[in-house]
Amino acid sequence: MPPSTSSALPAAAPISRVSSARRPSRATRVLPGFGLTLGYTVFWLSLIVLLPLSALFIKTFSLSWEQFWTAVSAPRVLASYRLTFGASFLAALVNLFAGLLVAWVLVRYDFPGKRIVDALVDLPFALPTAVAGISLTAILAGNGWIGQYLEPHGIKLAFTPAGVVIALIFIGLPFVVRTVQPVLEDSEKELEEAATSLGATRWQTFWRVILPSILPALTTGFAMAFARAIGEYGSVIFIAGNMPMVSEITPLVIIGKLEQYDYAGATAVATVMLMFSFVMLLVINGLQGWQRRRSGGSS
């Protein structure tokens, strides 16, 4: 006589209970000790980041609004703002095109010495900024390797705002190259081949197929190069000439106020730079999120 359906059900119930008992809960953490590690993370960030920034704001709040506005809007300080932000933007704009070209060559072509060129892109990361400034000054000065041929024609690069732009181009190029390069490597070449087979010219293929895919990475590299250039100090002071109202950058103004024991004025100018850097950080994070959404990842 075949077993009844009612007698078979109780045998299946324990199996379902065992499988449900072995199934991990949603609250299980991949790494143990989340609360402890989070506490250490918050403590370390507070010690390294929040504490110095809090001291900066506390010192700035010791000034009245009139004193703060006088410190950050003095003619010498405004001139340093114009040079710092203007030269940083111009250098980032040059790196936008130069970095794209370098990344394109490194990804799309094979040539002798390619690894050496690829390693040279990271040289500004490893080279001390003061060494970079001294090297650029030795090359572009009136008696330098290149400057000695330019100055007789009225072209003076060292100890001018043009020298500041050149130094910022040097330190900002790797940001664009290393941001665009992996996106170019992962791009689908089949789309380019399809566009070519449909009669598109090289310019149309680049403008309508390649550029939209690398635009988020390109914009992120531009913003990172711009933000890096704003805070640059070591490579600029040697080639800038540091002439007030002409070739003096904002970080040097802060150093000058500290040397004159004007700590409140120095922190006021530093607060302005800090707020602008924070805005740039938000922009960079937003661009990176846009890049992840465009590439199909999670934001």
PDB file of C-alpha atoms in Angstrom:
ATOM      1  CA  MET A   1       0.000   0.000   0.000  1.00  0.00           C
ATOM      2  CA  PRO A   2       1.584   3.334  -1.001  1.00  0.00           C
ATOM      3  CA  PRO A   3       2.353   5.805   1.781  1.00  0.00           C
ATOM      4  CA  SER A   4      -0.186   8.549   2.261  1.00  0.00           C
ATOM      5  CA  THR A   5       0.574  12.208   1.534  1.00  0.00           C
ATOM      6  CA  SER A   6       0.010  13.187   5.117  1.00  0.00           C
ATOM      7  CA  SER A   7       2.679  10.788   6.352  1.00  0.00           C
ATOM      8  CA  ALA A   8       5.290  12.173   3.889  1.00  0.00           C
ATOM      9  CA  LEU A   9       4.944  15.811   4.965  1.00  0.00           C
ATOM     10  CA  PRO A  10       6.441  15.547   8.440  1.00  0.00           C
ATOM     11  CA  ALA A  11       9.637  14.034   6.994  1.00  0.00           C
ATOM     12  CA  ALA A  12      10.226  17.077   4.765  1.00  0.00           C
ATOM     13  CA  ALA A  13       9.700  19.630   7.515  1.00  0.00           C
ATOM     14  CA  PRO A  14      12.987  19.050   9.389  1.00  0.00           C
ATOM     15  CA  ILE A  15      14.961  19.479   6.149  1.00  0.00           C
ATOM     16  CA  SER A  16      13.493  22.915   5.552  1.00  0.00           C
ATOM     17  CA  ARG A  17      14.199  23.883   9.156  1.00  0.00           C
ATOM     18  CA  VAL A  18      17.838  22.763   8.840  1.00  0.00           C
ATOM     19  CA  SER A  19      18.328  24.677   5.589  1.00  0.00           C
ATOM     20  CA  SER A  20      16.800  27.811   7.065  1.00  0.00           C
ATOM     21  CA  ALA A  21      19.031  27.467  10.120  1.00  0.00           C
ATOM     22  CA  ARG A  22      22.148  27.271   7.959  1.00  0.00           C
ATOM     23  CA  ARG A  23      21.173  30.270   5.843  1.00  0.00           C
ATOM     24  CA  PRO A  24      23.198  33.326   6.984  1.00  0.00           C
ATOM     25  CA  SER A  25      21.203  36.241   8.278  1.00  0.00           C
ATOM     26  CA  ARG A  26      21.196  39.567   6.478  1.00  0.00           C
ATOM     27  CA  ALA A  27      22.736  41.316   9.462  1.00  0.00           C
ATOM     28  CA  THR A  28      25.904  39.177   9.353  1.00  0.00           C
ATOM     29  CA  ARG A  29      29.019  41.277   8.660  1.00  0.00           C
ATOM     30  CA  VAL A  30      31.705  40.080   6.288  1.00  0.00           C
ATOM     31  CA  LEU A  31      34.401  41.349   8.656  1.00  0.00           C
ATOM     32  CA  PRO A  32      33.957  40.962  12.407  1.00  0.00           C
ATOM     33  CA  GLY A  33      34.309  43.819  14.832  1.00  0.00           C
ATOM     34  CA  PHE A  34      32.541  46.480  12.778  1.00  0.00           C
ATOM     35  CA  GLY A  35      31.777  48.649  15.783  1.00  0.00           C
ATOM     36  CA  LEU A  36      35.382  48.579  16.966  1.00  0.00           C
ATOM     37  CA  THR A  37      36.888  49.304  13.553  1.00  0.00           C
ATOM     38  CA  LEU A  38      34.369  52.093  12.956  1.00  0.00           C
ATOM     39  CA  GLY A  39      35.329  53.629  16.282  1.00  0.00           C
ATOM     40  CA  TYR A  40      39.010  53.556  15.415  1.00  0.00           C
ATOM     41  CA  THR A  41      38.239  55.032  11.991  1.00  0.00           C
ATOM     42  CA  VAL A  42      36.287  57.944  13.429  1.00  0.00           C
ATOM     43  CA  PHE A  43      38.933  58.502  16.108  1.00  0.00           C
ATOM     44  CA  TRP A  44      41.780  58.522  13.601  1.00  0.00           C
ATOM     45  CA  LEU A  45      40.002  60.835  11.169  1.00  0.00           C
ATOM     46  CA  SER A  46      39.123  63.166  14.035  1.00  0.00           C
ATOM     47  CA  LEU A  47      42.728  63.246  15.212  1.00  0.00           C
ATOM     48  CA  ILE A  48      44.305  63.743  11.791  1.00  0.00           C
ATOM     49  CA  VAL A  49      41.665  65.787   9.944  1.00  0.00           C
ATOM     50  CA  LEU A  50      38.958  67.266  12.152  1.00  0.00           C
ATOM     51  CA  LEU A  51      41.168  68.461  15.011  1.00  0.00           C
ATOM     52  CA  PRO A  52      43.521  70.604  12.851  1.00  0.00           C
ATOM     53  CA  LEU A  53      40.581  71.981  10.873  1.00  0.00           C
ATOM     54  CA  SER A  54      38.739  72.803  14.083  1.00  0.00           C
ATOM     55  CA  ALA A  55      41.793  74.693  15.356  1.00  0.00           C
ATOM     56  CA  LEU A  56      41.871  76.624  12.082  1.00  0.00           C
ATOM     57  CA  PHE A  57      38.236  77.666  12.357  1.00  0.00           C
ATOM     58  CA  ILE A  58      38.534  78.497  16.070  1.00  0.00           C
ATOM     59  CA  LYS A  59      41.470  80.803  15.355  1.00  0.00           C
ATOM     60  CA  THR A  60      39.555  82.411  12.500  1.00  0.00           C
ATOM     61  CA  PHE A  61      36.491  82.992  14.702  1.00  0.00           C
ATOM     62  CA  SER A  62      38.645  85.133  16.991  1.00  0.00           C
ATOM     63  CA  LEU A  63      38.363  87.826  14.295  1.00  0.00           C
ATOM     64  CA  SER A  64      35.347  89.998  13.836  1.00  0.00           C
ATOM     65  CA  TRP A  65      33.619  90.016  10.454  1.00  0.00           C
ATOM     66  CA  GLU A  66      35.242  93.328   9.531  1.00  0.00           C
ATOM     67  CA  GLN A  67      38.703  92.041  10.462  1.00  0.00           C
ATOM     68  CA  PHE A  68      38.126  88.807   8.572  1.00  0.00           C
ATOM     69  CA  TRP A  69      36.943  90.644   5.453  1.00  0.00           C
ATOM     70  CA  THR A  70      39.886  93.037   5.633  1.00  0.00           C
ATOM     71  CA  ALA A  71      42.330  90.124   5.866  1.00  0.00           C
ATOM     72  CA  VAL A  72      40.902  88.124   2.974  1.00  0.00           C
ATOM     73  CA  SER A  73      40.152  91.047   0.648  1.00  0.00           C
ATOM     74  CA  ALA A  74      43.389  93.022   0.869  1.00  0.00           C
ATOM     75  CA  PRO A  75      44.736  93.998  -2.594  1.00  0.00           C
ATOM     76  CA  ARG A  76      47.794  91.774  -2.186  1.00  0.00           C
ATOM     77  CA  VAL A  77      45.636  88.804  -1.200  1.00  0.00           C
ATOM     78  CA  LEU A  78      43.188  89.387  -4.063  1.00  0.00           C
ATOM     79  CA  ALA A  79      46.102  89.483  -6.508  1.00  0.00           C
ATOM     80  CA  SER A  80      47.311  86.151  -5.139  1.00  0.00           C
ATOM     81  CA  TYR A  81      43.797  84.713  -5.597  1.00  0.00           C
ATOM     82  CA  ARG A  82      43.755  85.788  -9.226  1.00  0.00           C
ATOM     83  CA  LEU A  83      47.133  84.224  -9.902  1.00  0.00           C
ATOM     84  CA  THR A  84      46.476  81.015  -7.962  1.00  0.00           C
ATOM     85  CA  PHE A  85      43.041  80.244  -9.355  1.00  0.00           C
ATOM     86  CA  GLY A  86      43.731  81.621 -12.832  1.00  0.00           C
ATOM     87  CA  ALA A  87      47.012  79.761 -13.282  1.00  0.00           C
ATOM     88  CA  SER A  88      45.513  76.580 -11.812  1.00  0.00           C
ATOM     89  CA  PHE A  89      42.562  76.698 -14.196  1.00  0.00           C
ATOM     90  CA  LEU A  90      44.781  77.390 -17.212  1.00  0.00           C
ATOM     91  CA  ALA A  91      47.193  74.590 -16.254  1.00  0.00           C
ATOM     92  CA  ALA A  92      44.308  72.134 -15.734  1.00  0.00           C
ATOM     93  CA  LEU A  93      42.868  73.134 -19.115  1.00  0.00           C
ATOM     94  CA  VAL A  94      46.197  72.436 -20.836  1.00  0.00           C
ATOM     95  CA  ASN A  95      46.457  69.111 -19.015  1.00  0.00           C
ATOM     96  CA  LEU A  96      42.926  68.261 -20.154  1.00  0.00           C
ATOM     97  CA  PHE A  97      44.097  68.058 -23.767  1.00  0.00           C
ATOM     98  CA  ALA A  98      47.698  66.989 -23.163  1.00  0.00           C
ATOM     99  CA  GLY A  99      46.659  64.271 -20.708  1.00  0.00           C
ATOM    100  CA  LEU A 100      44.080  62.889 -23.143  1.00  0.00           C
ATOM    101  CA  LEU A 101      46.702  62.789 -25.893  1.00  0.00           C
ATOM    102  CA  VAL A 102      49.270  61.021 -23.675  1.00  0.00           C
ATOM    103  CA  ALA A 103      46.691  58.500 -22.436  1.00  0.00           C
ATOM    104  CA  TRP A 104      45.564  57.838 -26.013  1.00  0.00           C
ATOM    105  CA  VAL A 105      49.122  57.143 -27.185  1.00  0.00           C
ATOM    106  CA  LEU A 106      49.858  54.857 -24.235  1.00  0.00           C
ATOM    107  CA  VAL A 107      46.668  52.824 -24.747  1.00  0.00           C
ATOM    108  CA  ARG A 108      46.275  52.664 -28.530  1.00  0.00           C
ATOM    109  CA  TYR A 109      49.869  52.376 -29.781  1.00  0.00           C
ATOM    110  CA  ASP A 110      52.851  50.086 -29.224  1.00  0.00           C
ATOM    111  CA  PHE A 111      56.282  51.625 -29.666  1.00  0.00           C
ATOM    112  CA  PRO A 112      59.820  51.132 -28.335  1.00  0.00           C
ATOM    113  CA  GLY A 113      60.255  52.591 -24.859  1.00  0.00           C
ATOM    114  CA  LYS A 114      56.536  52.588 -24.107  1.00  0.00           C
ATOM    115  CA  ARG A 115      57.089  51.365 -20.545  1.00  0.00           C
ATOM    116  CA  ILE A 116      59.618  54.127 -19.937  1.00  0.00           C
ATOM    117  CA  VAL A 117      57.177  56.773 -21.143  1.00  0.00           C
ATOM    118  CA  ASP A 118      54.455  55.225 -18.999  1.00  0.00           C
ATOM    119  CA  ALA A 119      56.727  55.396 -15.960  1.00  0.00           C
ATOM    120  CA  LEU A 120      57.706  59.000 -16.685  1.00  0.00           C
ATOM    121  CA  VAL A 121      54.060  60.032 -16.383  1.00  0.00           C
ATOM    122  CA  ASP A 122      54.223  59.221 -12.667  1.00  0.00           C
ATOM    123  CA  LEU A 123      57.459  61.174 -12.141  1.00  0.00           C
ATOM    124  CA  PRO A 124      55.704  64.273 -10.721  1.00  0.00           C
ATOM    125  CA  PHE A 125      54.132  62.005  -8.085  1.00  0.00           C
ATOM    126  CA  ALA A 126      57.493  60.668  -6.896  1.00  0.00           C
ATOM    127  CA  LEU A 127      59.629  63.770  -7.420  1.00  0.00           C
ATOM    128  CA  PRO A 128      59.784  66.213  -4.484  1.00  0.00           C
ATOM    129  CA  THR A 129      58.037  69.413  -5.454  1.00  0.00           C
ATOM    130  CA  ALA A 130      61.030  71.557  -4.498  1.00  0.00           C
ATOM    131  CA  VAL A 131      63.246  69.523  -6.831  1.00  0.00           C
ATOM    132  CA  ALA A 132      60.712  70.025  -9.611  1.00  0.00           C
ATOM    133  CA  GLY A 133      60.731  73.794  -9.025  1.00  0.00           C
ATOM    134  CA  ILE A 134      64.508  74.012  -9.008  1.00  0.00           C
ATOM    135  CA  SER A 135      64.748  71.902 -12.173  1.00  0.00           C
ATOM    136  CA  LEU A 136      62.211  74.028 -14.040  1.00  0.00           C
ATOM    137  CA  THR A 137      63.969  77.197 -12.938  1.00  0.00           C
ATOM    138  CA  ALA A 138      67.336  75.879 -14.126  1.00  0.00           C
ATOM    139  CA  ILE A 139      65.829  75.086 -17.516  1.00  0.00           C
ATOM    140  CA  LEU A 140      63.694  78.204 -18.065  1.00  0.00           C
ATOM    141  CA  ALA A 141      65.830  80.916 -16.439  1.00  0.00           C
ATOM    142  CA  GLY A 142      67.686  83.432 -18.560  1.00  0.00           C
ATOM    143  CA  ASN A 143      70.858  81.383 -18.363  1.00  0.00           C
ATOM    144  CA  GLY A 144      69.076  78.012 -18.539  1.00  0.00           C
ATOM    145  CA  TRP A 145      69.051  75.421 -21.268  1.00  0.00           C
ATOM    146  CA  ILE A 146      65.885  76.761 -22.877  1.00  0.00           C
ATOM    147  CA  GLY A 147      65.576  80.231 -21.386  1.00  0.00           C
ATOM    148  CA  GLN A 148      68.843  81.436 -22.907  1.00  0.00           C
ATOM    149  CA  TYR A 149      67.340  81.028 -26.371  1.00  0.00           C
ATOM    150  CA  LEU A 150      63.952  82.544 -25.506  1.00  0.00           C
ATOM    151  CA  GLU A 151      64.854  85.697 -23.596  1.00  0.00           C
ATOM    152  CA  PRO A 152      66.724  87.337 -26.531  1.00  0.00           C
ATOM    153  CA  HIS A 153      63.382  87.200 -28.367  1.00  0.00           C
ATOM    154  CA  GLY A 154      61.531  88.815 -25.479  1.00  0.00           C
ATOM    155  CA  ILE A 155      60.049  85.561 -24.123  1.00  0.00           C
ATOM    156  CA  LYS A 156      60.610  85.327 -20.373  1.00  0.00           C
ATOM    157  CA  LEU A 157      59.157  82.324 -18.589  1.00  0.00           C
ATOM    158  CA  ALA A 158      60.990  82.039 -15.283  1.00  0.00           C
ATOM    159  CA  PHE A 159      60.004  84.416 -12.448  1.00  0.00           C
ATOM    160  CA  THR A 160      56.756  85.347 -14.172  1.00  0.00           C
ATOM    161  CA  PRO A 161      53.143  84.097 -13.998  1.00  0.00           C
ATOM    162  CA  ALA A 162      53.921  82.010 -17.094  1.00  0.00           C
ATOM    163  CA  GLY A 163      56.454  80.075 -15.032  1.00  0.00           C
ATOM    164  CA  VAL A 164      53.757  79.384 -12.435  1.00  0.00           C
ATOM    165  CA  VAL A 165      51.494  77.913 -15.130  1.00  0.00           C
ATOM    166  CA  ILE A 166      54.317  75.702 -16.429  1.00  0.00           C
ATOM    167  CA  ALA A 167      55.050  74.374 -12.934  1.00  0.00           C
ATOM    168  CA  LEU A 168      51.373  73.605 -12.360  1.00  0.00           C
ATOM    169  CA  ILE A 169      51.137  71.836 -15.715  1.00  0.00           C
ATOM    170  CA  PHE A 170      54.070  69.661 -14.679  1.00  0.00           C
ATOM    171  CA  ILE A 171      52.538  68.535 -11.391  1.00  0.00           C
ATOM    172  CA  GLY A 172      48.973  68.154 -12.725  1.00  0.00           C
ATOM    173  CA  LEU A 173      49.488  66.070 -15.866  1.00  0.00           C
ATOM    174  CA  PRO A 174      49.486  62.619 -14.168  1.00  0.00           C
ATOM    175  CA  PHE A 175      46.022  63.195 -12.698  1.00  0.00           C
ATOM    176  CA  VAL A 176      44.404  63.442 -16.124  1.00  0.00           C
ATOM    177  CA  VAL A 177      46.444  60.634 -17.687  1.00  0.00           C
ATOM    178  CA  ARG A 178      45.854  58.128 -14.885  1.00  0.00           C
ATOM    179  CA  THR A 179      42.142  58.945 -14.752  1.00  0.00           C
ATOM    180  CA  VAL A 180      41.484  58.614 -18.490  1.00  0.00           C
ATOM    181  CA  GLN A 181      43.873  55.732 -19.249  1.00  0.00           C
ATOM    182  CA  PRO A 182      41.891  52.874 -17.622  1.00  0.00           C
ATOM    183  CA  VAL A 183      38.649  54.089 -19.206  1.00  0.00           C
ATOM    184  CA  LEU A 184      40.258  54.027 -22.641  1.00  0.00           C
ATOM    185  CA  GLU A 185      41.592  50.542 -21.970  1.00  0.00           C
ATOM    186  CA  ASP A 186      38.090  49.273 -21.091  1.00  0.00           C
ATOM    187  CA  SER A 187      36.320  51.013 -23.959  1.00  0.00           C
ATOM    188  CA  GLU A 188      34.619  48.775 -26.532  1.00  0.00           C
ATOM    189  CA  LYS A 189      36.489  49.013 -29.803  1.00  0.00           C
ATOM    190  CA  GLU A 190      33.629  47.212 -31.547  1.00  0.00           C
ATOM    191  CA  LEU A 191      31.602  50.417 -31.337  1.00  0.00           C
ATOM    192  CA  GLU A 192      34.349  52.315 -33.135  1.00  0.00           C
ATOM    193  CA  GLU A 193      34.558  49.638 -35.808  1.00  0.00           C
ATOM    194  CA  ALA A 194      30.785  49.745 -36.226  1.00  0.00           C
ATOM    195  CA  ALA A 195      30.835  53.528 -36.614  1.00  0.00           C
ATOM    196  CA  THR A 196      33.601  53.276 -39.195  1.00  0.00           C
ATOM    197  CA  SER A 197      31.725  50.596 -41.136  1.00  0.00           C
ATOM    198  CA  LEU A 198      28.683  52.878 -41.224  1.00  0.00           C
ATOM    199  CA  GLY A 199      30.725  55.593 -42.925  1.00  0.00           C
ATOM    200  CA  ALA A 200      31.691  57.795 -39.985  1.00  0.00           C
ATOM    201  CA  THR A 201      34.904  59.760 -40.281  1.00  0.00           C
ATOM    202  CA  ARG A 202      37.624  59.573 -37.628  1.00  0.00           C
ATOM    203  CA  TRP A 203      36.512  62.864 -36.135  1.00  0.00           C
ATOM    204  CA  GLN A 204      32.863  61.766 -36.030  1.00  0.00           C
ATOM    205  CA  THR A 205      33.854  58.479 -34.390  1.00  0.00           C
ATOM    206  CA  PHE A 206      35.833  60.290 -31.741  1.00  0.00           C
ATOM    207  CA  TRP A 207      33.203  62.970 -31.121  1.00  0.00           C
ATOM    208  CA  ARG A 208      30.128  60.723 -31.049  1.00  0.00           C
ATOM    209  CA  VAL A 209      31.487  57.371 -29.792  1.00  0.00           C
ATOM    210  CA  ILE A 210      34.735  57.774 -27.860  1.00  0.00           C
ATOM    211  CA  LEU A 211      34.318  61.168 -26.192  1.00  0.00           C
ATOM    212  CA  PRO A 212      30.942  60.429 -24.508  1.00  0.00           C
ATOM    213  CA  SER A 213      32.405  57.307 -22.894  1.00  0.00           C
ATOM    214  CA  ILE A 214      35.511  59.035 -21.525  1.00  0.00           C
ATOM    215  CA  LEU A 215      33.935  62.406 -20.718  1.00  0.00           C
ATOM    216  CA  PRO A 216      33.225  61.635 -17.022  1.00  0.00           C
ATOM    217  CA  ALA A 217      36.814  60.434 -16.476  1.00  0.00           C
ATOM    218  CA  LEU A 218      38.184  63.389 -18.407  1.00  0.00           C
ATOM    219  CA  THR A 219      36.164  65.839 -16.321  1.00  0.00           C
ATOM    220  CA  THR A 220      37.251  64.131 -13.107  1.00  0.00           C
ATOM    221  CA  GLY A 221      40.908  64.348 -14.136  1.00  0.00           C
ATOM    222  CA  PHE A 222      40.490  68.037 -14.923  1.00  0.00           C
ATOM    223  CA  ALA A 223      38.942  68.710 -11.504  1.00  0.00           C
ATOM    224  CA  MET A 224      41.667  66.743  -9.703  1.00  0.00           C
ATOM    225  CA  ALA A 225      44.439  68.567 -11.570  1.00  0.00           C
ATOM    226  CA  PHE A 226      42.773  71.899 -10.804  1.00  0.00           C
ATOM    227  CA  ALA A 227      42.394  71.092  -7.102  1.00  0.00           C
ATOM    228  CA  ARG A 228      45.986  69.860  -6.877  1.00  0.00           C
ATOM    229  CA  ALA A 229      47.316  73.004  -8.527  1.00  0.00           C
ATOM    230  CA  ILE A 230      45.459  75.311  -6.134  1.00  0.00           C
ATOM    231  CA  GLY A 231      47.353  73.983  -3.116  1.00  0.00           C
ATOM    232  CA  GLU A 232      50.758  73.635  -4.799  1.00  0.00           C
ATOM    233  CA  TYR A 233      53.641  75.412  -3.097  1.00  0.00           C
ATOM    234  CA  GLY A 234      57.041  73.747  -3.419  1.00  0.00           C
ATOM    235  CA  SER A 235      57.397  73.662  -7.193  1.00  0.00           C
ATOM    236  CA  VAL A 236      56.036  77.196  -7.640  1.00  0.00           C
ATOM    237  CA  ILE A 237      58.008  79.357  -5.227  1.00  0.00           C
ATOM    238  CA  PHE A 238      61.300  78.756  -7.022  1.00  0.00           C
ATOM    239  CA  ILE A 239      60.075  79.645 -10.489  1.00  0.00           C
ATOM    240  CA  ALA A 240      57.457  82.280  -9.643  1.00  0.00           C
ATOM    241  CA  GLY A 241      59.771  85.082  -8.526  1.00  0.00           C
ATOM    242  CA  ASN A 242      57.347  85.762  -5.651  1.00  0.00           C
ATOM    243  CA  MET A 243      56.792  89.410  -6.540  1.00  0.00           C
ATOM    244  CA  PRO A 244      53.805  90.884  -4.641  1.00  0.00           C
ATOM    245  CA  MET A 245      50.853  91.785  -6.866  1.00  0.00           C
ATOM    246  CA  VAL A 246      52.575  90.051  -9.808  1.00  0.00           C
ATOM    247  CA  SER A 247      53.747  86.476  -9.207  1.00  0.00           C
ATOM    248  CA  GLU A 248      52.853  85.718  -5.591  1.00  0.00           C
ATOM    249  CA  ILE A 249      50.594  82.717  -4.943  1.00  0.00           C
ATOM    250  CA  THR A 250      48.150  82.457  -2.057  1.00  0.00           C
ATOM    251  CA  PRO A 251      50.064  79.751  -0.093  1.00  0.00           C
ATOM    252  CA  LEU A 252      53.065  82.091  -0.070  1.00  0.00           C
ATOM    253  CA  VAL A 253      50.873  84.881   1.293  1.00  0.00           C
ATOM    254  CA  ILE A 254      49.859  82.575   4.145  1.00  0.00           C
ATOM    255  CA  ILE A 255      53.510  81.731   4.855  1.00  0.00           C
ATOM    256  CA  GLY A 256      54.364  85.441   4.848  1.00  0.00           C
ATOM    257  CA  LYS A 257      51.649  86.226   7.374  1.00  0.00           C
ATOM    258  CA  LEU A 258      52.881  83.432   9.623  1.00  0.00           C
ATOM    259  CA  GLU A 259      56.428  84.790   9.465  1.00  0.00           C
ATOM    260  CA  GLN A 260      55.037  88.184  10.516  1.00  0.00           C
ATOM    261  CA  TYR A 261      53.198  86.525  13.449  1.00  0.00           C
ATOM    262  CA  ASP A 262      49.850  87.462  11.920  1.00  0.00           C
ATOM    263  CA  TYR A 263      48.321  84.122  12.803  1.00  0.00           C
ATOM    264  CA  ALA A 264      44.725  85.331  12.647  1.00  0.00           C
ATOM    265  CA  GLY A 265      45.218  86.804   9.167  1.00  0.00           C
ATOM    266  CA  ALA A 266      46.958  83.632   7.994  1.00  0.00           C
ATOM    267  CA  THR A 267      44.134  81.429   9.244  1.00  0.00           C
ATOM    268  CA  ALA A 268      41.559  83.731   7.629  1.00  0.00           C
ATOM    269  CA  VAL A 269      43.167  83.360   4.190  1.00  0.00           C
ATOM    270  CA  ALA A 270      43.668  79.644   4.835  1.00  0.00           C
ATOM    271  CA  THR A 271      39.967  79.299   5.656  1.00  0.00           C
ATOM    272  CA  VAL A 272      39.029  80.752   2.281  1.00  0.00           C
ATOM    273  CA  MET A 273      41.336  78.263   0.557  1.00  0.00           C
ATOM    274  CA  LEU A 274      39.949  75.455   2.709  1.00  0.00           C
ATOM    275  CA  MET A 275      36.351  76.231   1.799  1.00  0.00           C
ATOM    276  CA  PHE A 276      37.185  76.328  -1.887  1.00  0.00           C
ATOM    277  CA  SER A 277      39.093  73.034  -1.583  1.00  0.00           C
ATOM    278  CA  PHE A 278      36.071  71.491   0.146  1.00  0.00           C
ATOM    279  CA  VAL A 279      33.840  72.592  -2.727  1.00  0.00           C
ATOM    280  CA  MET A 280      36.308  71.079  -5.195  1.00  0.00           C
ATOM    281  CA  LEU A 281      36.263  67.837  -3.205  1.00  0.00           C
ATOM    282  CA  LEU A 282      32.481  67.686  -3.480  1.00  0.00           C
ATOM    283  CA  VAL A 283      32.707  68.342  -7.212  1.00  0.00           C
ATOM    284  CA  ILE A 284      35.283  65.570  -7.659  1.00  0.00           C
ATOM    285  CA  ASN A 285      33.172  63.089  -5.685  1.00  0.00           C
ATOM    286  CA  GLY A 286      30.120  64.021  -7.740  1.00  0.00           C
ATOM    287  CA  LEU A 287      32.044  63.536 -10.984  1.00  0.00           C
ATOM    288  CA  GLN A 288      33.342  60.171  -9.828  1.00  0.00           C
ATOM    289  CA  GLY A 289      29.800  59.088  -8.994  1.00  0.00           C
ATOM    290  CA  TRP A 290      28.687  60.228 -12.441  1.00  0.00           C
ATOM    291  CA  GLN A 291      31.514  58.205 -13.956  1.00  0.00           C
ATOM    292  CA  ARG A 292      30.462  55.068 -12.077  1.00  0.00           C
ATOM    293  CA  ARG A 293      26.837  55.497 -13.158  1.00  0.00           C
ATOM    294  CA  ARG A 294      27.885  56.000 -16.771  1.00  0.00           C
ATOM    295  CA  SER A 295      30.036  52.856 -16.667  1.00  0.00           C
ATOM    296  CA  GLY A 296      27.153  50.815 -15.218  1.00  0.00           C
ATOM    297  CA  GLY A 297      28.483  50.514 -11.671  1.00  0.00           C
ATOM    298  CA  SER A 298      26.817  51.445  -8.433  1.00  0.00           C
ATOM    299  CA  SER A 299      27.179  55.024  -7.291  1.00  0.00           C
TER     300      SER A 299
END
